[in-house]
C-alpha atoms as an extended CHARMM CRD file, in Angstrom:
* protein
*
       197  EXT
         1         1  MET       CA            -13.6740000000      -11.1610000000       29.9060000000  PROA      1               0.0000000000
         2         2  PRO       CA            -10.1520000000      -12.5550000000       29.0960000000  PROA      2               0.0000000000
         3         3  ASP       CA             -9.2720000000       -9.3870000000       27.0440000000  PROA      3               0.0000000000
         4         4  GLY       CA            -10.0800000000       -7.0220000000       30.0090000000  PROA      4               0.0000000000
         5         5  THR       CA            -13.1520000000       -5.3600000000       29.0570000000  PROA      5               0.0000000000
         6         6  ASP       CA            -16.3230000000       -5.7580000000       31.2370000000  PROA      6               0.0000000000
         7         7  ASP       CA            -18.6350000000       -6.5580000000       28.1980000000  PROA      7               0.0000000000
         8         8  VAL       CA            -20.5550000000       -9.3470000000       28.3270000000  PROA      8               0.0000000000
         9         9  GLU       CA            -21.3990000000      -11.7830000000       25.1060000000  PROA      9               0.0000000000
        10        10  ILE       CA            -22.9300000000      -14.6370000000       25.0900000000  PROA      10              0.0000000000
        11        11  VAL       CA            -23.1260000000      -16.8580000000       21.7070000000  PROA      11              0.0000000000
        12        12  ILE       CA            -25.7580000000      -19.7620000000       21.6580000000  PROA      12              0.0000000000
        13        13  LEU       CA            -24.4160000000      -22.9580000000       20.0680000000  PROA      13              0.0000000000
        14        14  ASP       CA            -26.8300000000      -25.0830000000       18.2130000000  PROA      14              0.0000000000
        15        15  HSD       CA            -24.9690000000      -27.7530000000       15.9200000000  PROA      15              0.0000000000
        16        16  GLY       CA            -28.1030000000      -29.4720000000       15.8800000000  PROA      16              0.0000000000
        17        17  ILE       CA            -26.3210000000      -32.5860000000       16.5030000000  PROA      17              0.0000000000
        18        18  TYR       CA            -27.5120000000      -34.9430000000       19.4820000000  PROA      18              0.0000000000
        19        19  THR       CA            -27.2400000000      -38.5520000000       20.5670000000  PROA      19              0.0000000000
        20        20  PHE       CA            -28.4780000000      -41.0090000000       22.8970000000  PROA      20              0.0000000000
        21        21  LEU       CA            -25.8490000000      -42.6130000000       25.1260000000  PROA      21              0.0000000000
        22        22  GLU       CA            -26.1220000000      -46.5590000000       25.9040000000  PROA      22              0.0000000000
        23        23  ASN       CA            -25.4170000000      -47.2060000000       29.2570000000  PROA      23              0.0000000000
        24        24  ASP       CA            -22.4930000000      -49.4260000000       28.9230000000  PROA      24              0.0000000000
        25        25  VAL       CA            -20.7310000000      -46.3390000000       26.8920000000  PROA      25              0.0000000000
        26        26  ARG       CA            -21.5570000000      -44.0210000000       29.5180000000  PROA      26              0.0000000000
        27        27  LEU       CA            -20.1970000000      -45.9520000000       32.1620000000  PROA      27              0.0000000000
        28        28  SER       CA            -16.9360000000      -47.2010000000       30.3190000000  PROA      28              0.0000000000
        29        29  TYR       CA            -16.2650000000      -43.4800000000       29.2880000000  PROA      29              0.0000000000
        30        30  THR       CA            -17.2410000000      -42.7280000000       32.9240000000  PROA      30              0.0000000000
        31        31  LYS       CA            -14.4390000000      -45.3410000000       33.9680000000  PROA      31              0.0000000000
        32        32  LEU       CA            -12.3240000000      -44.3550000000       31.3030000000  PROA      32              0.0000000000
        33        33  TRP       CA            -11.9660000000      -40.7830000000       32.8650000000  PROA      33              0.0000000000
        34        34  ARG       CA            -11.6050000000      -42.2600000000       36.4690000000  PROA      34              0.0000000000
        35        35  GLY       CA             -8.6920000000      -44.1900000000       35.3140000000  PROA      35              0.0000000000
        36        36  MET       CA             -7.3310000000      -40.9370000000       34.0210000000  PROA      36              0.0000000000
        37        37  LEU       CA             -7.8210000000      -38.6420000000       37.0200000000  PROA      37              0.0000000000
        38        38  THR       CA             -6.3980000000      -41.5040000000       39.5260000000  PROA      38              0.0000000000
        39        39  GLN       CA             -3.6490000000      -42.4840000000       37.1600000000  PROA      39              0.0000000000
        40        40  ASN       CA             -5.0710000000      -46.2740000000       36.8970000000  PROA      40              0.0000000000
        41        41  ASP       CA             -3.2770000000      -48.0370000000       34.0140000000  PROA      41              0.0000000000
        42        42  ALA       CA             -5.8850000000      -50.9200000000       34.2820000000  PROA      42              0.0000000000
        43        43  LYS       CA             -8.9100000000      -49.0950000000       34.8550000000  PROA      43              0.0000000000
        44        44  ILE       CA             -7.6310000000      -47.0420000000       31.3910000000  PROA      44              0.0000000000
        45        45  LYS       CA             -7.0930000000      -50.1600000000       29.4480000000  PROA      45              0.0000000000
        46        46  GLU       CA            -10.6060000000      -51.8580000000       30.4220000000  PROA      46              0.0000000000
        47        47  ALA       CA            -12.4820000000      -48.7290000000       29.8840000000  PROA      47              0.0000000000
        48        48  SER       CA            -10.5410000000      -48.4580000000       26.1360000000  PROA      48              0.0000000000
        49        49  SER       CA            -11.1770000000      -52.0970000000       25.4970000000  PROA      49              0.0000000000
        50        50  GLU       CA            -14.8170000000      -51.6800000000       26.3310000000  PROA      50              0.0000000000
        51        51  LEU       CA            -15.4200000000      -48.3910000000       24.0500000000  PROA      51              0.0000000000
        52        52  GLY       CA            -13.5830000000      -50.0160000000       21.2230000000  PROA      52              0.0000000000
        53        53  THR       CA             -9.9270000000      -49.9460000000       21.0360000000  PROA      53              0.0000000000
        54        54  ASP       CA             -7.1430000000      -51.5920000000       22.5590000000  PROA      54              0.0000000000
        55        55  PHE       CA             -4.4960000000      -48.7290000000       22.1650000000  PROA      55              0.0000000000
        56        56  HSD       CA             -5.2580000000      -47.2690000000       25.2700000000  PROA      56              0.0000000000
        57        57  GLU       CA             -2.1360000000      -45.3860000000       25.6710000000  PROA      57              0.0000000000
        58        58  LEU       CA             -3.1800000000      -43.3690000000       22.1270000000  PROA      58              0.0000000000
        59        59  PHE       CA             -6.7450000000      -43.3740000000       23.0610000000  PROA      59              0.0000000000
        60        60  THR       CA             -6.2310000000      -42.0340000000       26.2180000000  PROA      60              0.0000000000
        61        61  SER       CA             -3.7520000000      -38.9990000000       24.6490000000  PROA      61              0.0000000000
        62        62  MET       CA             -6.8280000000      -38.3170000000       22.0780000000  PROA      62              0.0000000000
        63        63  VAL       CA             -9.3030000000      -37.8610000000       24.7860000000  PROA      63              0.0000000000
        64        64  ALA       CA             -7.0860000000      -35.7490000000       26.9790000000  PROA      64              0.0000000000
        65        65  ASN       CA             -5.1330000000      -33.6690000000       24.2770000000  PROA      65              0.0000000000
        66        66  ARG       CA             -2.0550000000      -34.7660000000       25.9280000000  PROA      66              0.0000000000
        67        67  THR       CA              0.7310000000      -37.2040000000       25.9350000000  PROA      67              0.0000000000
        68        68  TYR       CA             -0.2930000000      -40.6200000000       27.8020000000  PROA      68              0.0000000000
        69        69  ASP       CA              2.9690000000      -39.5310000000       29.9680000000  PROA      69              0.0000000000
        70        70  ASP       CA              1.7570000000      -36.2390000000       30.7810000000  PROA      70              0.0000000000
        71        71  VAL       CA             -1.5580000000      -37.9890000000       31.8120000000  PROA      71              0.0000000000
        72        72  MET       CA              0.3870000000      -40.7560000000       34.0980000000  PROA      72              0.0000000000
        73        73  ASP       CA              3.0780000000      -38.4260000000       35.3370000000  PROA      73              0.0000000000
        74        74  ARG       CA              3.2720000000      -39.5170000000       39.1280000000  PROA      74              0.0000000000
        75        75  LYS       CA              5.1620000000      -36.5000000000       40.0800000000  PROA      75              0.0000000000
        76        76  LYS       CA              1.8940000000      -34.3330000000       39.1520000000  PROA      76              0.0000000000
        77        77  THR       CA             -0.6250000000      -36.5320000000       40.5170000000  PROA      77              0.0000000000
        78        78  HSD       CA             -2.9690000000      -34.0800000000       41.5340000000  PROA      78              0.0000000000
        79        79  ASP       CA             -1.7700000000      -30.9280000000       39.2080000000  PROA      79              0.0000000000
        80        80  THR       CA             -4.5330000000      -31.3760000000       36.5720000000  PROA      80              0.0000000000
        81        81  GLN       CA             -3.9110000000      -28.1010000000       34.6000000000  PROA      81              0.0000000000
        82        82  SER       CA             -0.1250000000      -29.7730000000       34.4370000000  PROA      82              0.0000000000
        83        83  ARG       CA             -1.4200000000      -32.9410000000       33.2800000000  PROA      83              0.0000000000
        84        84  PHE       CA             -4.3770000000      -32.2330000000       31.2740000000  PROA      84              0.0000000000
        85        85  GLY       CA             -4.2690000000      -28.2830000000       30.9910000000  PROA      85              0.0000000000
        86        86  VAL       CA             -4.1870000000      -26.3750000000       27.5080000000  PROA      86              0.0000000000
        87        87  GLN       CA             -0.3770000000      -26.7770000000       26.5610000000  PROA      87              0.0000000000
        88        88  LYS       CA              0.9450000000      -22.6320000000       26.3660000000  PROA      88              0.0000000000
        89        89  ASP       CA              4.1230000000      -23.4590000000       25.8880000000  PROA      89              0.0000000000
        90        90  ALA       CA              5.1330000000      -23.4480000000       22.1680000000  PROA      90              0.0000000000
        91        91  LYS       CA              7.6820000000      -25.9190000000       22.5730000000  PROA      91              0.0000000000
        92        92  GLN       CA              4.9000000000      -28.1910000000       24.1820000000  PROA      92              0.0000000000
        93        93  GLN       CA              2.4820000000      -27.1870000000       21.5080000000  PROA      93              0.0000000000
        94        94  LYS       CA              4.6800000000      -28.5640000000       18.7980000000  PROA      94              0.0000000000
        95        95  MET       CA              6.1030000000      -31.9720000000       20.4720000000  PROA      95              0.0000000000
        96        96  LEU       CA              2.3420000000      -32.2360000000       20.6560000000  PROA      96              0.0000000000
        97        97  GLN       CA              2.2060000000      -31.4290000000       17.0900000000  PROA      97              0.0000000000
        98        98  LYS       CA              4.6280000000      -34.0730000000       15.9900000000  PROA      98              0.0000000000
        99        99  TYR       CA              2.9400000000      -36.5660000000       18.5160000000  PROA      99              0.0000000000
       100       100  ALA       CA             -0.0170000000      -36.2280000000       16.2020000000  PROA      100             0.0000000000
       101       101  ILE       CA              1.3800000000      -36.6530000000       12.7450000000  PROA      101             0.0000000000
       102       102  HSD       CA              3.4830000000      -39.7300000000       13.7840000000  PROA      102             0.0000000000
       103       103  TYR       CA              0.7780000000      -41.3530000000       15.1370000000  PROA      103             0.0000000000
       104       104  HSD       CA             -1.8410000000      -40.1120000000       12.3800000000  PROA      104             0.0000000000
       105       105  LYS       CA             -2.7540000000      -43.2880000000       11.0620000000  PROA      105             0.0000000000
       106       106  ASP       CA             -3.1490000000      -44.9970000000       14.2880000000  PROA      106             0.0000000000
       107       107  ILE       CA             -5.2750000000      -42.1390000000       15.1430000000  PROA      107             0.0000000000
       108       108  THR       CA             -7.5860000000      -42.8970000000       12.2990000000  PROA      108             0.0000000000
       109       109  ASP       CA             -7.7580000000      -46.2980000000       12.8060000000  PROA      109             0.0000000000
       110       110  ILE       CA             -8.8500000000      -45.5310000000       16.3940000000  PROA      110             0.0000000000
       111       111  LEU       CA            -11.5770000000      -43.0440000000       15.1430000000  PROA      111             0.0000000000
       112       112  SER       CA            -12.6450000000      -45.7680000000       12.4440000000  PROA      112             0.0000000000
       113       113  ILE       CA            -13.2070000000      -48.8550000000       15.2850000000  PROA      113             0.0000000000
       114       114  ILE       CA            -14.5210000000      -46.6220000000       18.3740000000  PROA      114             0.0000000000
       115       115  ARG       CA            -18.1230000000      -46.3940000000       19.0440000000  PROA      115             0.0000000000
       116       116  ARG       CA            -19.6570000000      -43.6470000000       17.1180000000  PROA      116             0.0000000000
       117       117  GLU       CA            -21.2120000000      -41.9070000000       19.8910000000  PROA      117             0.0000000000
       118       118  LEU       CA            -17.7060000000      -41.0500000000       21.1140000000  PROA      118             0.0000000000
       119       119  LEU       CA            -16.9410000000      -39.0030000000       18.2060000000  PROA      119             0.0000000000
       120       120  LEU       CA            -19.4490000000      -36.8830000000       19.1720000000  PROA      120             0.0000000000
       121       121  ILE       CA            -18.3420000000      -36.7690000000       22.7570000000  PROA      121             0.0000000000
       122       122  LEU       CA            -14.4820000000      -35.8810000000       21.6020000000  PROA      122             0.0000000000
       123       123  LYS       CA            -15.7480000000      -33.0110000000       19.6410000000  PROA      123             0.0000000000
       124       124  THR       CA            -17.9130000000      -31.4720000000       22.5270000000  PROA      124             0.0000000000
       125       125  ASN       CA            -14.8110000000      -32.2150000000       24.7100000000  PROA      125             0.0000000000
       126       126  ASN       CA            -13.0150000000      -30.0180000000       22.8610000000  PROA      126             0.0000000000
       127       127  TYR       CA            -15.5440000000      -27.6770000000       22.3970000000  PROA      127             0.0000000000
       128       128  LEU       CA            -15.6700000000      -27.3290000000       26.1420000000  PROA      128             0.0000000000
       129       129  ARG       CA            -12.0470000000      -27.3190000000       27.0520000000  PROA      129             0.0000000000
       130       130  ALA       CA            -11.6900000000      -24.5030000000       24.5770000000  PROA      130             0.0000000000
       131       131  ILE       CA            -14.7150000000      -22.3190000000       25.8800000000  PROA      131             0.0000000000
       132       132  ASP       CA            -13.2980000000      -22.8910000000       29.3710000000  PROA      132             0.0000000000
       133       133  THR       CA             -9.7310000000      -21.3740000000       28.4110000000  PROA      133             0.0000000000
       134       134  ARG       CA            -10.7930000000      -18.7830000000       26.5110000000  PROA      134             0.0000000000
       135       135  LEU       CA            -13.7260000000      -17.7280000000       29.1430000000  PROA      135             0.0000000000
       136       136  GLY       CA            -10.3150000000      -17.8180000000       31.4000000000  PROA      136             0.0000000000
       137       137  ASN       CA            -11.4370000000      -20.6590000000       33.6830000000  PROA      137             0.0000000000
       138       138  PRO       CA             -9.3170000000      -23.6180000000       32.4880000000  PROA      138             0.0000000000
       139       139  TYR       CA             -9.9860000000      -25.1920000000       35.8730000000  PROA      139             0.0000000000
       140       140  ASN       CA            -13.8640000000      -25.8800000000       35.5220000000  PROA      140             0.0000000000
       141       141  PHE       CA            -13.7590000000      -28.2570000000       32.9500000000  PROA      141             0.0000000000
       142       142  TYR       CA            -11.5120000000      -30.9100000000       34.8260000000  PROA      142             0.0000000000
       143       143  ASP       CA            -13.5260000000      -30.0660000000       37.7220000000  PROA      143             0.0000000000
       144       144  VAL       CA            -16.7950000000      -30.9170000000       36.3230000000  PROA      144             0.0000000000
       145       145  ILE       CA            -15.3220000000      -34.0770000000       34.9710000000  PROA      145             0.0000000000
       146       146  ASN       CA            -14.2870000000      -35.2020000000       38.1800000000  PROA      146             0.0000000000
       147       147  ARG       CA            -17.4880000000      -34.6050000000       40.0330000000  PROA      147             0.0000000000
       148       148  VAL       CA            -19.5670000000      -36.2390000000       37.7080000000  PROA      148             0.0000000000
       149       149  THR       CA            -17.5840000000      -39.1120000000       36.9560000000  PROA      149             0.0000000000
       150       150  LEU       CA            -17.2100000000      -39.6470000000       40.9230000000  PROA      150             0.0000000000
       151       151  LYS       CA            -20.7980000000      -39.5800000000       41.2090000000  PROA      151             0.0000000000
       152       152  VAL       CA            -21.4350000000      -41.9890000000       38.7680000000  PROA      152             0.0000000000
       153       153  GLU       CA            -18.4870000000      -44.1860000000       39.4850000000  PROA      153             0.0000000000
       154       154  ARG       CA            -19.9000000000      -44.3690000000       43.6210000000  PROA      154             0.0000000000
       155       155  ASN       CA            -23.8880000000      -44.6470000000       42.7450000000  PROA      155             0.0000000000
       156       156  GLU       CA            -23.6280000000      -46.9830000000       40.0180000000  PROA      156             0.0000000000
       157       157  MET       CA            -20.4130000000      -48.5320000000       38.9750000000  PROA      157             0.0000000000
       158       158  THR       CA            -18.4170000000      -49.1190000000       42.6220000000  PROA      158             0.0000000000
       159       159  PRO       CA            -20.3470000000      -51.8960000000       45.1040000000  PROA      159             0.0000000000
       160       160  LYS       CA            -20.8190000000      -50.2640000000       48.4130000000  PROA      160             0.0000000000
       161       161  GLY       CA            -18.8190000000      -50.6290000000       51.1420000000  PROA      161             0.0000000000
       162       162  GLY       CA            -14.9710000000      -52.0060000000       50.8830000000  PROA      162             0.0000000000
       163       163  MET       CA            -11.5020000000      -50.8710000000       51.1910000000  PROA      163             0.0000000000
       164       164  GLN       CA            -11.4700000000      -49.7150000000       47.8240000000  PROA      164             0.0000000000
       165       165  GLN       CA            -14.2270000000      -47.2110000000       47.8550000000  PROA      165             0.0000000000
       166       166  ILE       CA            -12.5660000000      -45.4760000000       50.9640000000  PROA      166             0.0000000000
       167       167  GLN       CA             -9.2560000000      -44.7800000000       49.3670000000  PROA      167             0.0000000000
       168       168  ASP       CA            -11.2060000000      -43.6970000000       46.3630000000  PROA      168             0.0000000000
       169       169  TYR       CA            -13.3410000000      -41.3450000000       48.4470000000  PROA      169             0.0000000000
       170       170  ARG       CA            -10.1670000000      -40.2720000000       50.0850000000  PROA      170             0.0000000000
       171       171  GLY       CA             -7.8880000000      -39.4780000000       47.1630000000  PROA      171             0.0000000000
       172       172  GLN       CA            -11.3630000000      -37.5890000000       45.3930000000  PROA      172             0.0000000000
       173       173  LEU       CA            -11.2310000000      -35.7890000000       48.7450000000  PROA      173             0.0000000000
       174       174  PHE       CA             -7.4820000000      -34.7200000000       48.0960000000  PROA      174             0.0000000000
       175       175  PHE       CA             -8.5400000000      -33.7890000000       44.6750000000  PROA      175             0.0000000000
       176       176  GLN       CA            -11.4560000000      -31.9550000000       45.1980000000  PROA      176             0.0000000000
       177       177  LEU       CA             -9.4670000000      -29.6900000000       47.9160000000  PROA      177             0.0000000000
       178       178  TRP       CA             -6.6350000000      -29.2440000000       45.1780000000  PROA      178             0.0000000000
       179       179  LEU       CA             -9.0400000000      -28.0220000000       42.7000000000  PROA      179             0.0000000000
       180       180  LEU       CA            -10.6650000000      -25.3630000000       45.3610000000  PROA      180             0.0000000000
       181       181  TYR       CA             -6.8000000000      -24.0020000000       45.9700000000  PROA      181             0.0000000000
       182       182  GLN       CA             -6.9140000000      -23.4900000000       42.3210000000  PROA      182             0.0000000000
       183       183  ARG       CA            -10.1280000000      -21.8080000000       41.9440000000  PROA      183             0.0000000000
       184       184  ILE       CA             -9.1030000000      -19.7530000000       44.7280000000  PROA      184             0.0000000000
       185       185  MET       CA             -5.7580000000      -18.9510000000       43.0720000000  PROA      185             0.0000000000
       186       186  PHE       CA             -7.2840000000      -18.1900000000       40.2460000000  PROA      186             0.0000000000
       187       187  PHE       CA             -9.6800000000      -15.8540000000       41.7570000000  PROA      187             0.0000000000
       188       188  PHE       CA             -6.6380000000      -13.7470000000       43.5140000000  PROA      188             0.0000000000
       189       189  SER       CA             -4.8470000000      -13.8180000000       39.7780000000  PROA      189             0.0000000000
       190       190  ARG       CA             -8.0450000000      -12.5440000000       38.7210000000  PROA      190             0.0000000000
       191       191  LEU       CA             -8.2610000000       -9.5870000000       41.4750000000  PROA      191             0.0000000000
       192       192  PHE       CA             -4.8860000000       -8.7310000000       41.6640000000  PROA      192             0.0000000000
       193       193  GLY       CA             -4.2080000000       -8.8840000000       37.3600000000  PROA      193             0.0000000000
       194       194  LYS       CA             -1.4150000000      -11.0550000000       38.5640000000  PROA      194             0.0000000000
       195       195  GLN       CA             -0.3300000000      -14.9150000000       39.0590000000  PROA      195             0.0000000000
       196       196  VAL       CA             -0.6430000000      -15.5230000000       42.5260000000  PROA      196             0.0000000000
       197       197  VAL       CA              1.9170000000      -18.5720000000       43.8170000000  PROA      197             0.0000000000
């Protein structure tokens, strides 16, 4: 447990809200996450438009709960924790709050025009991100999203063969190796009680 105790508490949430995702929404949302994970601006724009908004930068920020610049920071391409993770620094949190306040009207407009199913997805993503963080495993959320969206992209969205598929696979292999490294470092930090560099 994050507080150092060995007690385990399981809480089952049943909020009673379920929806069926149309295939086009599921594939467009997959495309959005693939675009964010691979920092592909064109893919993000296309997916955002398919999901109902042309404000792709702000929509990406809403989905990732980070600024678009954080998501697209090329210096941190394979550092998903830095690009997508929970901001623990008070200064960064304050900046994100100011960002949300500044774009409040635009955020409200986006929420009113996007596909209805996405509202539930956004809410669920925030819950899962918070649960993973509280359980002390902030990498799990991005690892799961990466694996699932990559599988959907490969099996349902990408034509078989071709150089682009090979490049995508190579990039995702590197990304998976980085996530494995992060898991190992997390394990050792928990084992030894301090952060391992």
